[in-house]
Amino acid sequence: MGDERVSAGAYAAREGLRKERLFFWKRKLRASAAMAVAGVSFAKVSVAPSRALPVGGPLEVVTRSGHTVRVAADFDEAALLRLLSVLGGA
């Protein structure tokens, strides 16, 4: 997949998603507190083959500023948002 830009409808069709579901999550993210606090935006990502994590395994977030944050699967969302804010956002 190069750097081509595709419409949301074309992306949804290519990935086997309903376009309405894609827009639902886009609206939900745009309105979320995480968006306001951490300045989250959509970005192109590459997906590597997954490996099974043990139940309750840690999650890892790498911010745009280069910080790596590891949290337990049952992390406190408010605490993570505060931490990301302190680190300068995503």
Tab-separated table of N, CA and C in Angstrom:
chain	number	residue	atom	x	y	z
A	1	MET	N	0.829	-1.190	0.000
A	1	MET	CA	0.000	0.000	0.000
A	1	MET	C	0.861	1.235	0.000
A	2	GLY	N	1.121	1.970	-0.874
A	2	GLY	CA	1.999	3.135	-0.842
A	2	GLY	C	1.430	4.263	-0.014
A	3	ASP	N	1.709	5.470	-0.406
A	3	ASP	CA	1.218	6.632	0.314
A	3	ASP	C	-0.050	7.197	-0.323
A	4	GLU	N	-0.759	6.369	-1.102
A	4	GLU	CA	-1.943	6.870	-1.778
A	4	GLU	C	-3.008	7.289	-0.782
A	5	ARG	N	-3.753	8.303	-1.144
A	5	ARG	CA	-4.868	8.758	-0.304
A	5	ARG	C	-6.135	8.162	-0.877
A	6	VAL	N	-6.960	7.621	-0.011
A	6	VAL	CA	-8.219	7.036	-0.447
A	6	VAL	C	-9.348	7.639	0.381
A	7	SER	N	-10.527	7.643	-0.187
A	7	SER	CA	-11.687	8.155	0.544
A	7	SER	C	-12.043	7.184	1.664
A	8	ALA	N	-12.792	7.686	2.630
A	8	ALA	CA	-13.226	6.831	3.735
A	8	ALA	C	-14.056	5.669	3.211
A	9	GLY	N	-14.904	5.932	2.219
A	9	GLY	CA	-15.726	4.873	1.641
A	9	GLY	C	-14.888	3.809	0.975
A	10	ALA	N	-13.862	4.231	0.224
A	10	ALA	CA	-12.988	3.273	-0.452
A	10	ALA	C	-12.186	2.469	0.571
A	11	TYR	N	-11.716	3.133	1.614
A	11	TYR	CA	-10.962	2.443	2.657
A	11	TYR	C	-11.848	1.398	3.335
A	12	ALA	N	-13.063	1.802	3.702
A	12	ALA	CA	-13.982	0.886	4.376
A	12	ALA	C	-14.255	-0.335	3.494
A	13	ALA	N	-14.500	-0.105	2.203
A	13	ALA	CA	-14.763	-1.216	1.284
A	13	ALA	C	-13.546	-2.135	1.184
A	14	ARG	N	-12.371	-1.548	1.089
A	14	ARG	CA	-11.138	-2.338	0.962
A	14	ARG	C	-10.902	-3.199	2.196
A	15	GLU	N	-11.237	-2.658	3.377
A	15	GLU	CA	-10.974	-3.369	4.629
A	15	GLU	C	-12.160	-4.200	5.111
A	16	GLY	N	-13.249	-4.213	4.334
A	16	GLY	CA	-14.416	-5.011	4.717
A	16	GLY	C	-15.209	-4.408	5.858
A	17	LEU	N	-15.195	-3.087	5.963
A	17	LEU	CA	-15.920	-2.388	7.023
A	17	LEU	C	-17.137	-1.685	6.447
A	18	ARG	N	-18.113	-1.431	7.298
A	18	ARG	CA	-19.228	-0.586	6.874
A	18	ARG	C	-18.797	0.864	7.041
A	19	LYS	N	-19.031	1.669	6.021
A	19	LYS	CA	-18.624	3.074	6.049
A	19	LYS	C	-19.247	3.795	7.251
A	20	GLU	N	-20.472	3.472	7.590
A	20	GLU	CA	-21.152	4.109	8.726
A	20	GLU	C	-20.419	3.844	10.029
A	21	ARG	N	-19.883	2.628	10.188
A	21	ARG	CA	-19.162	2.282	11.415
A	21	ARG	C	-17.870	3.086	11.511
A	22	LEU	N	-17.192	3.278	10.385
A	22	LEU	CA	-15.966	4.073	10.352
A	22	LEU	C	-16.259	5.512	10.788
A	23	PHE	N	-17.332	6.097	10.252
A	23	PHE	CA	-17.690	7.464	10.613
A	23	PHE	C	-18.154	7.567	12.062
A	24	PHE	N	-18.827	6.520	12.573
A	24	PHE	CA	-19.248	6.513	13.974
A	24	PHE	C	-18.034	6.671	14.882
A	25	TRP	N	-16.994	5.859	14.637
A	25	TRP	CA	-15.798	5.919	15.488
A	25	TRP	C	-15.027	7.214	15.290
A	26	LYS	N	-15.024	7.733	14.085
A	26	LYS	CA	-14.350	9.003	13.839
A	26	LYS	C	-15.017	10.114	14.648
A	27	ARG	N	-16.364	10.145	14.632
A	27	ARG	CA	-17.095	11.155	15.424
A	27	ARG	C	-16.855	10.949	16.915
A	28	LYS	N	-16.894	9.704	17.367
A	28	LYS	CA	-16.706	9.409	18.790
A	28	LYS	C	-15.311	9.841	19.252
A	29	LEU	N	-14.288	9.540	18.465
A	29	LEU	CA	-12.935	9.946	18.827
A	29	LEU	C	-12.784	11.462	18.827
A	30	ARG	N	-13.367	12.104	17.839
A	30	ARG	CA	-13.250	13.560	17.738
A	30	ARG	C	-13.866	14.243	18.963
A	31	ALA	N	-14.918	13.643	19.505
A	31	ALA	CA	-15.613	14.244	20.638
A	31	ALA	C	-15.051	13.812	21.991
A	32	SER	N	-14.144	12.878	22.008
A	32	SER	CA	-13.684	12.316	23.273
A	32	SER	C	-12.740	13.255	24.019
A	33	ALA	N	-12.646	13.014	25.296
A	33	ALA	CA	-11.736	13.800	26.135
A	33	ALA	C	-10.289	13.555	25.728
A	34	ALA	N	-9.975	12.340	25.293
A	34	ALA	CA	-8.607	12.035	24.868
A	34	ALA	C	-8.200	12.936	23.724
A	35	MET	N	-9.124	13.218	22.836
A	35	MET	CA	-8.829	14.074	21.699
A	35	MET	C	-8.451	15.467	22.191
A	36	ALA	N	-9.194	15.989	23.147
A	36	ALA	CA	-8.944	17.337	23.646
A	36	ALA	C	-7.656	17.414	24.469
A	37	VAL	N	-7.419	16.413	25.314
A	37	VAL	CA	-6.268	16.451	26.209
A	37	VAL	C	-4.969	16.100	25.493
A	38	ALA	N	-4.984	15.015	24.728
A	38	ALA	CA	-3.747	14.520	24.145
A	38	ALA	C	-3.529	14.974	22.706
A	39	GLY	N	-4.489	15.699	22.125
A	39	GLY	CA	-4.334	16.157	20.753
A	39	GLY	C	-4.247	15.002	19.769
A	40	VAL	N	-5.022	13.956	20.008
A	40	VAL	CA	-4.988	12.769	19.164
A	40	VAL	C	-5.553	13.093	17.792
A	41	SER	N	-4.949	12.527	16.767
A	41	SER	CA	-5.478	12.655	15.420
A	41	SER	C	-5.268	11.338	14.695
A	42	PHE	N	-5.915	11.174	13.582
A	42	PHE	CA	-5.743	9.964	12.793
A	42	PHE	C	-4.393	10.002	12.106
A	43	ALA	N	-3.754	8.872	12.016
A	43	ALA	CA	-2.455	8.772	11.357
A	43	ALA	C	-2.389	7.442	10.626
A	44	LYS	N	-1.632	7.418	9.547
A	44	LYS	CA	-1.436	6.179	8.808
A	44	LYS	C	-0.557	5.250	9.639
A	45	VAL	N	-0.963	3.998	9.750
A	45	VAL	CA	-0.192	3.019	10.502
A	45	VAL	C	-0.001	1.769	9.667
A	46	SER	N	1.022	1.033	9.986
A	46	SER	CA	1.248	-0.279	9.385
A	46	SER	C	0.959	-1.317	10.447
A	47	VAL	N	0.251	-2.351	10.068
A	47	VAL	CA	-0.123	-3.384	11.025
A	47	VAL	C	0.770	-4.600	10.816
A	48	ALA	N	1.457	-4.970	11.885
A	48	ALA	CA	2.316	-6.150	11.857
A	48	ALA	C	1.501	-7.350	12.305
A	49	PRO	N	1.893	-8.538	11.889
A	49	PRO	CA	1.176	-9.727	12.365
A	49	PRO	C	1.165	-9.738	13.891
A	50	SER	N	0.021	-10.076	14.450
A	50	SER	CA	-0.096	-10.035	15.905
A	50	SER	C	0.421	-11.316	16.527
A	51	ARG	N	0.824	-11.178	17.762
A	51	ARG	CA	1.170	-12.357	18.540
A	51	ARG	C	0.280	-12.331	19.768
A	52	ALA	N	-0.114	-13.475	20.195
A	52	ALA	CA	-1.044	-13.569	21.313
A	52	ALA	C	-0.405	-13.042	22.586
A	53	LEU	N	-1.136	-12.199	23.281
A	53	LEU	CA	-0.683	-11.697	24.578
A	53	LEU	C	-1.331	-12.532	25.670
A	54	PRO	N	-0.642	-12.727	26.742
A	54	PRO	CA	-1.296	-13.412	27.853
A	54	PRO	C	-2.464	-12.569	28.343
A	55	VAL	N	-3.474	-13.223	28.858
A	55	VAL	CA	-4.630	-12.495	29.372
A	55	VAL	C	-4.149	-11.480	30.395
A	56	GLY	N	-4.592	-10.247	30.242
A	56	GLY	CA	-4.170	-9.195	31.153
A	56	GLY	C	-2.785	-8.671	30.853
A	57	GLY	N	-2.246	-9.008	29.684
A	57	GLY	CA	-0.911	-8.554	29.313
A	57	GLY	C	-0.853	-7.040	29.185
A	58	PRO	N	0.331	-6.462	29.281
A	58	PRO	CA	0.454	-5.002	29.229
A	58	PRO	C	0.197	-4.457	27.828
A	59	LEU	N	-0.216	-3.200	27.788
A	59	LEU	CA	-0.388	-2.466	26.540
A	59	LEU	C	0.739	-1.452	26.454
A	60	GLU	N	1.201	-1.164	25.250
A	60	GLU	CA	2.296	-0.224	25.069
A	60	GLU	C	1.859	0.891	24.135
A	61	VAL	N	2.103	2.129	24.553
A	61	VAL	CA	1.781	3.309	23.759
A	61	VAL	C	3.084	4.057	23.518
A	62	VAL	N	3.368	4.368	22.259
A	62	VAL	CA	4.541	5.167	21.922
A	62	VAL	C	4.029	6.505	21.395
A	63	THR	N	4.386	7.583	22.075
A	63	THR	CA	3.889	8.903	21.703
A	63	THR	C	4.708	9.496	20.567
A	64	ARG	N	4.158	10.533	19.936
A	64	ARG	CA	4.891	11.219	18.870
A	64	ARG	C	6.198	11.795	19.382
A	65	SER	N	6.227	12.146	20.652
A	65	SER	CA	7.435	12.728	21.225
A	65	SER	C	8.481	11.670	21.561
A	66	GLY	N	8.154	10.390	21.320
A	66	GLY	CA	9.127	9.325	21.525
A	66	GLY	C	9.032	8.618	22.865
A	67	HIS	N	8.145	9.053	23.736
A	67	HIS	CA	7.982	8.389	25.028
A	67	HIS	C	7.250	7.061	24.833
A	68	THR	N	7.670	6.050	25.579
A	68	THR	CA	6.990	4.762	25.575
A	68	THR	C	6.325	4.592	26.929
A	69	VAL	N	5.032	4.303	26.905
A	69	VAL	CA	4.262	4.122	28.136
A	69	VAL	C	3.667	2.721	28.099
A	70	ARG	N	3.916	1.940	29.136
A	70	ARG	CA	3.338	0.605	29.250
A	70	ARG	C	2.348	0.610	30.400
A	71	VAL	N	1.167	0.093	30.123
A	71	VAL	CA	0.121	0.035	31.149
A	71	VAL	C	-0.491	-1.357	31.164
A	72	ALA	N	-1.012	-1.736	32.305
A	72	ALA	CA	-1.704	-3.016	32.427
A	72	ALA	C	-2.999	-2.956	31.612
A	73	ALA	N	-3.519	-4.104	31.253
A	73	ALA	CA	-4.734	-4.162	30.442
A	73	ALA	C	-5.913	-3.490	31.142
A	74	ASP	N	-5.906	-3.447	32.466
A	74	ASP	CA	-7.004	-2.823	33.204
A	74	ASP	C	-6.622	-1.411	33.675
A	75	PHE	N	-5.885	-0.660	32.830
A	75	PHE	CA	-5.393	0.663	33.196
A	75	PHE	C	-6.515	1.645	33.513
A	76	ASP	N	-6.172	2.685	34.252
A	76	ASP	CA	-7.093	3.768	34.596
A	76	ASP	C	-6.999	4.824	33.490
A	77	GLU	N	-8.079	4.983	32.721
A	77	GLU	CA	-8.065	5.887	31.572
A	77	GLU	C	-7.737	7.324	31.974
A	78	ALA	N	-8.314	7.803	33.063
A	78	ALA	CA	-8.065	9.184	33.495
A	78	ALA	C	-6.592	9.394	33.843
A	79	ALA	N	-5.998	8.414	34.517
A	79	ALA	CA	-4.586	8.529	34.882
A	79	ALA	C	-3.699	8.525	33.632
A	80	LEU	N	-4.038	7.677	32.660
A	80	LEU	CA	-3.259	7.640	31.422
A	80	LEU	C	-3.372	8.968	30.670
A	81	LEU	N	-4.559	9.538	30.626
A	81	LEU	CA	-4.734	10.832	29.958
A	81	LEU	C	-3.912	11.922	30.641
A	82	ARG	N	-3.878	11.915	31.972
A	82	ARG	CA	-3.062	12.897	32.699
A	82	ARG	C	-1.586	12.707	32.379
A	83	LEU	N	-1.153	11.463	32.353
A	83	LEU	CA	0.253	11.170	32.050
A	83	LEU	C	0.601	11.628	30.633
A	84	LEU	N	-0.235	11.329	29.663
A	84	LEU	CA	0.025	11.766	28.290
A	84	LEU	C	0.067	13.278	28.187
A	85	SER	N	-0.767	13.940	28.962
A	85	SER	CA	-0.767	15.402	28.983
A	85	SER	C	0.563	15.942	29.512
A	86	VAL	N	1.054	15.332	30.583
A	86	VAL	CA	2.329	15.737	31.174
A	86	VAL	C	3.488	15.505	30.185
A	87	LEU	N	3.394	14.422	29.440
A	87	LEU	CA	4.456	14.091	28.488
A	87	LEU	C	4.384	14.920	27.211
A	88	GLY	N	3.415	15.798	27.114
A	88	GLY	CA	3.315	16.637	25.933
A	88	GLY	C	2.387	16.098	24.891
A	89	GLY	N	1.456	15.233	25.271
A	89	GLY	CA	0.489	14.702	24.333
A	89	GLY	C	1.040	13.546	23.531
A	90	ALA	N	0.209	13.092	22.621
A	90	ALA	CA	0.594	11.962	21.776
A	90	ALA	C	1.507	12.488	20.709
